mmCIF file with all atom_site columns, C-alpha atoms in Angstrom:
data_model
loop_
_atom_site.group_PDB
_atom_site.id
_atom_site.type_symbol
_atom_site.label_atom_id
_atom_site.label_alt_id
_atom_site.label_comp_id
_atom_site.label_asym_id
_atom_site.label_entity_id
_atom_site.label_seq_id
_atom_site.pdbx_PDB_ins_code
_atom_site.Cartn_x
_atom_site.Cartn_y
_atom_site.Cartn_z
_atom_site.occupancy
_atom_site.B_iso_or_equiv
_atom_site.pdbx_formal_charge
_atom_site.auth_seq_id
_atom_site.auth_comp_id
_atom_site.auth_asym_id
_atom_site.auth_atom_id
_atom_site.pdbx_PDB_model_num
ATOM 1   C CA . MET A 1 1   ? -17.431 6.460   11.851  1.00 0.00 ? 1   MET A CA 1
ATOM 2   C CA . THR A 1 2   ? -13.532 5.564   12.776  1.00 0.00 ? 2   THR A CA 1
ATOM 3   C CA . LYS A 1 3   ? -11.114 7.754   10.738  1.00 0.00 ? 3   LYS A CA 1
ATOM 4   C CA . LYS A 1 4   ? -8.377  5.288   11.373  1.00 0.00 ? 4   LYS A CA 1
ATOM 5   C CA . ILE A 1 5   ? -5.980  4.897   8.549   1.00 0.00 ? 5   ILE A CA 1
ATOM 6   C CA . ASN A 1 6   ? -4.570  1.331   8.093   1.00 0.00 ? 6   ASN A CA 1
ATOM 7   C CA . LYS A 1 7   ? -0.684  1.551   8.450   1.00 0.00 ? 7   LYS A CA 1
ATOM 8   C CA . ASP A 1 8   ? -0.359  -0.929  5.465   1.00 0.00 ? 8   ASP A CA 1
ATOM 9   C CA . LEU A 1 9   ? -1.918  1.189   2.800   1.00 0.00 ? 9   LEU A CA 1
ATOM 10  C CA . THR A 1 10  ? 0.315   2.359   -0.193  1.00 0.00 ? 10  THR A CA 1
ATOM 11  C CA . ALA A 1 11  ? 0.887   5.876   -0.705  1.00 0.00 ? 11  ALA A CA 1
ATOM 12  C CA . GLU A 1 12  ? -1.591  5.878   -3.710  1.00 0.00 ? 12  GLU A CA 1
ATOM 13  C CA . GLN A 1 13  ? -4.319  4.123   -1.551  1.00 0.00 ? 13  GLN A CA 1
ATOM 14  C CA . LYS A 1 14  ? -3.896  6.867   1.217   1.00 0.00 ? 14  LYS A CA 1
ATOM 15  C CA . LEU A 1 15  ? -4.169  9.659   -1.561  1.00 0.00 ? 15  LEU A CA 1
ATOM 16  C CA . VAL A 1 16  ? -7.260  8.221   -3.067  1.00 0.00 ? 16  VAL A CA 1
ATOM 17  C CA . LEU A 1 17  ? -9.101  7.156   0.122   1.00 0.00 ? 17  LEU A CA 1
ATOM 18  C CA . PHE A 1 18  ? -8.372  10.081  2.353   1.00 0.00 ? 18  PHE A CA 1
ATOM 19  C CA . GLU A 1 19  ? -6.882  12.951  0.289   1.00 0.00 ? 19  GLU A CA 1
ATOM 20  C CA . ASP A 1 20  ? -9.373  13.410  -2.763  1.00 0.00 ? 20  ASP A CA 1
ATOM 21  C CA . GLY A 1 21  ? -7.053  11.470  -5.239  1.00 0.00 ? 21  GLY A CA 1
ATOM 22  C CA . THR A 1 22  ? -8.233  9.368   -8.062  1.00 0.00 ? 22  THR A CA 1
ATOM 23  C CA . GLU A 1 23  ? -6.235  6.451   -9.676  1.00 0.00 ? 23  GLU A CA 1
ATOM 24  C CA . ALA A 1 24  ? -5.830  6.610   -13.638 1.00 0.00 ? 24  ALA A CA 1
ATOM 25  C CA . PRO A 1 25  ? -8.415  4.879   -15.566 1.00 0.00 ? 25  PRO A CA 1
ATOM 26  C CA . GLY A 1 26  ? -7.724  1.467   -16.810 1.00 0.00 ? 26  GLY A CA 1
ATOM 27  C CA . THR A 1 27  ? -5.002  0.866   -14.270 1.00 0.00 ? 27  THR A CA 1
ATOM 28  C CA . SER A 1 28  ? -6.690  -1.512  -11.912 1.00 0.00 ? 28  SER A CA 1
ATOM 29  C CA . GLU A 1 29  ? -6.126  -5.221  -12.163 1.00 0.00 ? 29  GLU A CA 1
ATOM 30  C CA . LEU A 1 30  ? -9.796  -5.533  -10.520 1.00 0.00 ? 30  LEU A CA 1
ATOM 31  C CA . ASN A 1 31  ? -11.110 -4.313  -14.149 1.00 0.00 ? 31  ASN A CA 1
ATOM 32  C CA . HIS A 1 32  ? -10.328 -7.742  -15.314 1.00 0.00 ? 32  HIS A CA 1
ATOM 33  C CA . GLU A 1 33  ? -11.589 -9.780  -12.106 1.00 0.00 ? 33  GLU A CA 1
ATOM 34  C CA . LYS A 1 34  ? -14.202 -12.208 -13.159 1.00 0.00 ? 34  LYS A CA 1
ATOM 35  C CA . ARG A 1 35  ? -14.322 -14.516 -10.304 1.00 0.00 ? 35  ARG A CA 1
ATOM 36  C CA . GLU A 1 36  ? -17.406 -14.977 -7.842  1.00 0.00 ? 36  GLU A CA 1
ATOM 37  C CA . GLY A 1 37  ? -16.540 -13.322 -4.536  1.00 0.00 ? 37  GLY A CA 1
ATOM 38  C CA . SER A 1 38  ? -16.708 -10.115 -2.733  1.00 0.00 ? 38  SER A CA 1
ATOM 39  C CA . TYR A 1 39  ? -15.091 -6.588  -2.543  1.00 0.00 ? 39  TYR A CA 1
ATOM 40  C CA . HIS A 1 40  ? -13.903 -5.001  0.555   1.00 0.00 ? 40  HIS A CA 1
ATOM 41  C CA . CYS A 1 41  ? -12.709 -1.620  1.759   1.00 0.00 ? 41  CYS A CA 1
ATOM 42  C CA . ALA A 1 42  ? -8.981  -1.662  1.365   1.00 0.00 ? 42  ALA A CA 1
ATOM 43  C CA . ASN A 1 43  ? -8.508  0.368   4.583   1.00 0.00 ? 43  ASN A CA 1
ATOM 44  C CA . CYS A 1 44  ? -11.032 -1.418  7.077   1.00 0.00 ? 44  CYS A CA 1
ATOM 45  C CA . GLY A 1 45  ? -11.852 -4.683  5.204   1.00 0.00 ? 45  GLY A CA 1
ATOM 46  C CA . GLU A 1 46  ? -15.660 -3.913  5.296   1.00 0.00 ? 46  GLU A CA 1
ATOM 47  C CA . LYS A 1 47  ? -17.521 -5.861  2.706   1.00 0.00 ? 47  LYS A CA 1
ATOM 48  C CA . LEU A 1 48  ? -18.967 -3.485  0.045   1.00 0.00 ? 48  LEU A CA 1
ATOM 49  C CA . PHE A 1 49  ? -19.965 -5.173  -3.021  1.00 0.00 ? 49  PHE A CA 1
ATOM 50  C CA . ASP A 1 50  ? -20.639 -8.715  -4.339  1.00 0.00 ? 50  ASP A CA 1
ATOM 51  C CA . SER A 1 51  ? -19.135 -9.754  -7.566  1.00 0.00 ? 51  SER A CA 1
ATOM 52  C CA . ASN A 1 52  ? -22.745 -10.286 -9.114  1.00 0.00 ? 52  ASN A CA 1
ATOM 53  C CA . ALA A 1 53  ? -23.181 -6.613  -9.101  1.00 0.00 ? 53  ALA A CA 1
ATOM 54  C CA . LYS A 1 54  ? -19.923 -5.923  -11.020 1.00 0.00 ? 54  LYS A CA 1
ATOM 55  C CA . TYR A 1 55  ? -20.206 -4.966  -14.605 1.00 0.00 ? 55  TYR A CA 1
ATOM 56  C CA . GLU A 1 56  ? -17.965 -3.619  -17.541 1.00 0.00 ? 56  GLU A CA 1
ATOM 57  C CA . SER A 1 57  ? -18.892 -0.027  -17.874 1.00 0.00 ? 57  SER A CA 1
ATOM 58  C CA . GLY A 1 58  ? -16.070 1.036   -20.213 1.00 0.00 ? 58  GLY A CA 1
ATOM 59  C CA . SER A 1 59  ? -15.135 3.984   -17.840 1.00 0.00 ? 59  SER A CA 1
ATOM 60  C CA . GLY A 1 60  ? -11.659 2.380   -16.774 1.00 0.00 ? 60  GLY A CA 1
ATOM 61  C CA . TRP A 1 61  ? -12.582 1.865   -13.278 1.00 0.00 ? 61  TRP A CA 1
ATOM 62  C CA . PRO A 1 62  ? -14.104 -1.252  -11.579 1.00 0.00 ? 62  PRO A CA 1
ATOM 63  C CA . SER A 1 63  ? -18.107 -0.449  -11.577 1.00 0.00 ? 63  SER A CA 1
ATOM 64  C CA . PHE A 1 64  ? -20.978 -1.936  -9.896  1.00 0.00 ? 64  PHE A CA 1
ATOM 65  C CA . TYR A 1 65  ? -24.651 -1.398  -10.190 1.00 0.00 ? 65  TYR A CA 1
ATOM 66  C CA . GLN A 1 66  ? -25.422 -1.868  -6.403  1.00 0.00 ? 66  GLN A CA 1
ATOM 67  C CA . SER A 1 67  ? -23.669 -1.924  -3.281  1.00 0.00 ? 67  SER A CA 1
ATOM 68  C CA . LEU A 1 68  ? -24.182 -3.891  -0.078  1.00 0.00 ? 68  LEU A CA 1
ATOM 69  C CA . PRO A 1 69  ? -26.953 -2.340  2.202   1.00 0.00 ? 69  PRO A CA 1
ATOM 70  C CA . ASP A 1 70  ? -25.692 0.694   4.298   1.00 0.00 ? 70  ASP A CA 1
ATOM 71  C CA . ALA A 1 71  ? -22.127 0.160   3.049   1.00 0.00 ? 71  ALA A CA 1
ATOM 72  C CA . PHE A 1 72  ? -21.712 3.842   2.111   1.00 0.00 ? 72  PHE A CA 1
ATOM 73  C CA . GLU A 1 73  ? -22.303 7.300   3.081   1.00 0.00 ? 73  GLU A CA 1
ATOM 74  C CA . THR A 1 74  ? -22.794 9.937   0.315   1.00 0.00 ? 74  THR A CA 1
ATOM 75  C CA . LYS A 1 75  ? -22.105 13.596  -0.233  1.00 0.00 ? 75  LYS A CA 1
ATOM 76  C CA . THR A 1 76  ? -22.243 16.149  -2.985  1.00 0.00 ? 76  THR A CA 1
ATOM 77  C CA . ASP A 1 77  ? -18.858 16.741  -4.761  1.00 0.00 ? 77  ASP A CA 1
ATOM 78  C CA . THR A 1 78  ? -18.172 19.987  -6.652  1.00 0.00 ? 78  THR A CA 1
ATOM 79  C CA . LEU A 1 79  ? -14.484 19.616  -7.012  1.00 0.00 ? 79  LEU A CA 1
ATOM 80  C CA . LEU A 1 80  ? -14.741 19.693  -11.044 1.00 0.00 ? 80  LEU A CA 1
ATOM 81  C CA . GLY A 1 81  ? -17.090 22.453  -11.029 1.00 0.00 ? 81  GLY A CA 1
ATOM 82  C CA . TYR A 1 82  ? -20.322 20.424  -11.242 1.00 0.00 ? 82  TYR A CA 1
ATOM 83  C CA . GLU A 1 83  ? -22.191 18.379  -8.772  1.00 0.00 ? 83  GLU A CA 1
ATOM 84  C CA . ARG A 1 84  ? -21.479 14.557  -8.354  1.00 0.00 ? 84  ARG A CA 1
ATOM 85  C CA . VAL A 1 85  ? -22.485 12.096  -5.789  1.00 0.00 ? 85  VAL A CA 1
ATOM 86  C CA . GLU A 1 86  ? -19.224 10.863  -3.868  1.00 0.00 ? 86  GLU A CA 1
ATOM 87  C CA . TYR A 1 87  ? -19.388 7.786   -1.870  1.00 0.00 ? 87  TYR A CA 1
ATOM 88  C CA . HIS A 1 88  ? -17.379 6.804   1.450   1.00 0.00 ? 88  HIS A CA 1
ATOM 89  C CA . CYS A 1 89  ? -17.101 3.608   3.296   1.00 0.00 ? 89  CYS A CA 1
ATOM 90  C CA . LYS A 1 90  ? -19.505 3.938   6.247   1.00 0.00 ? 90  LYS A CA 1
ATOM 91  C CA . LYS A 1 91  ? -17.151 2.338   8.470   1.00 0.00 ? 91  LYS A CA 1
ATOM 92  C CA . CYS A 1 92  ? -14.069 4.161   8.073   1.00 0.00 ? 92  CYS A CA 1
ATOM 93  C CA . GLY A 1 93  ? -14.845 7.150   6.031   1.00 0.00 ? 93  GLY A CA 1
ATOM 94  C CA . GLY A 1 94  ? -12.546 6.316   2.994   1.00 0.00 ? 94  GLY A CA 1
ATOM 95  C CA . HIS A 1 95  ? -13.406 7.697   -0.226  1.00 0.00 ? 95  HIS A CA 1
ATOM 96  C CA . HIS A 1 96  ? -14.191 5.138   -2.884  1.00 0.00 ? 96  HIS A CA 1
ATOM 97  C CA . GLY A 1 97  ? -15.721 6.807   -5.937  1.00 0.00 ? 97  GLY A CA 1
ATOM 98  C CA . HIS A 1 98  ? -18.717 8.409   -7.646  1.00 0.00 ? 98  HIS A CA 1
ATOM 99  C CA . ILE A 1 99  ? -22.319 7.142   -8.154  1.00 0.00 ? 99  ILE A CA 1
ATOM 100 C CA . PHE A 1 100 ? -23.707 7.943   -11.707 1.00 0.00 ? 100 PHE A CA 1
ATOM 101 C CA . GLU A 1 101 ? -27.079 7.546   -13.303 1.00 0.00 ? 101 GLU A CA 1
ATOM 102 C CA . ASP A 1 102 ? -25.938 5.667   -16.263 1.00 0.00 ? 102 ASP A CA 1
ATOM 103 C CA . GLY A 1 103 ? -25.775 2.125   -14.895 1.00 0.00 ? 103 GLY A CA 1
ATOM 104 C CA . PRO A 1 104 ? -27.589 -1.103  -16.094 1.00 0.00 ? 104 PRO A CA 1
ATOM 105 C CA . LYS A 1 105 ? -30.868 -2.438  -14.880 1.00 0.00 ? 105 LYS A CA 1
ATOM 106 C CA . PRO A 1 106 ? -32.082 -3.167  -12.132 1.00 0.00 ? 106 PRO A CA 1
ATOM 107 C CA . THR A 1 107 ? -30.704 -0.015  -10.335 1.00 0.00 ? 107 THR A CA 1
ATOM 108 C CA . GLY A 1 108 ? -29.674 2.282   -13.134 1.00 0.00 ? 108 GLY A CA 1
ATOM 109 C CA . LYS A 1 109 ? -26.749 3.179   -10.966 1.00 0.00 ? 109 LYS A CA 1
ATOM 110 C CA . ARG A 1 110 ? -22.906 2.963   -11.731 1.00 0.00 ? 110 ARG A CA 1
ATOM 111 C CA . TYR A 1 111 ? -20.698 2.985   -8.644  1.00 0.00 ? 111 TYR A CA 1
ATOM 112 C CA . CYS A 1 112 ? -17.666 4.046   -10.387 1.00 0.00 ? 112 CYS A CA 1
ATOM 113 C CA . ASN A 1 113 ? -14.829 2.812   -7.878  1.00 0.00 ? 113 ASN A CA 1
ATOM 114 C CA . ASN A 1 114 ? -11.279 3.339   -7.441  1.00 0.00 ? 114 ASN A CA 1
ATOM 115 C CA . GLY A 1 115 ? -9.745  -0.017  -7.681  1.00 0.00 ? 115 GLY A CA 1
ATOM 116 C CA . VAL A 1 116 ? -6.907  0.806   -5.120  1.00 0.00 ? 116 VAL A CA 1
ATOM 117 C CA . CYS A 1 117 ? -9.586  1.360   -2.581  1.00 0.00 ? 117 CYS A CA 1
ATOM 118 C CA . LEU A 1 118 ? -10.749 -2.328  -2.978  1.00 0.00 ? 118 LEU A CA 1
ATOM 119 C CA . THR A 1 119 ? -9.554  -5.848  -2.196  1.00 0.00 ? 119 THR A CA 1
ATOM 120 C CA . PHE A 1 120 ? -11.183 -8.931  -3.609  1.00 0.00 ? 120 PHE A CA 1
ATOM 121 C CA . LYS A 1 121 ? -12.005 -12.021 -1.789  1.00 0.00 ? 121 LYS A CA 1
ATOM 122 C CA . PRO A 1 122 ? -12.929 -14.948 -3.883  1.00 0.00 ? 122 PRO A CA 1
ATOM 123 C CA . LYS A 1 123 ? -15.769 -17.199 -2.768  1.00 0.00 ? 123 LYS A CA 1
ATOM 124 C CA . ASN A 1 124 ? -14.451 -20.530 -1.095  1.00 0.00 ? 124 ASN A CA 1
#
């Protein structure tokens, strides 16, 4: 994994991706993105999610019920005093969010992603 930080990231993106920050809920324009396409890591450009896996979770963050295969590595996060599964881009190590077990079928998973960590590329 390369820990290279993209020099074009904003201060907020660096905070969330590499310093355990979280964006405020409801602030990401990607919450309202409905077009067909794909979501990529804002740091390294790696493709992480397809738009068909995105759904409205009501959490305030872009949510997906599955990622692309081998897109992420996970670790246990106890920062809030209880265990959560945190996920990071496998290519660059950037933190994207947490995985919860309250998502829709077919996986039952909710990848709760900080919107500032993603870029959306519409399908051509």
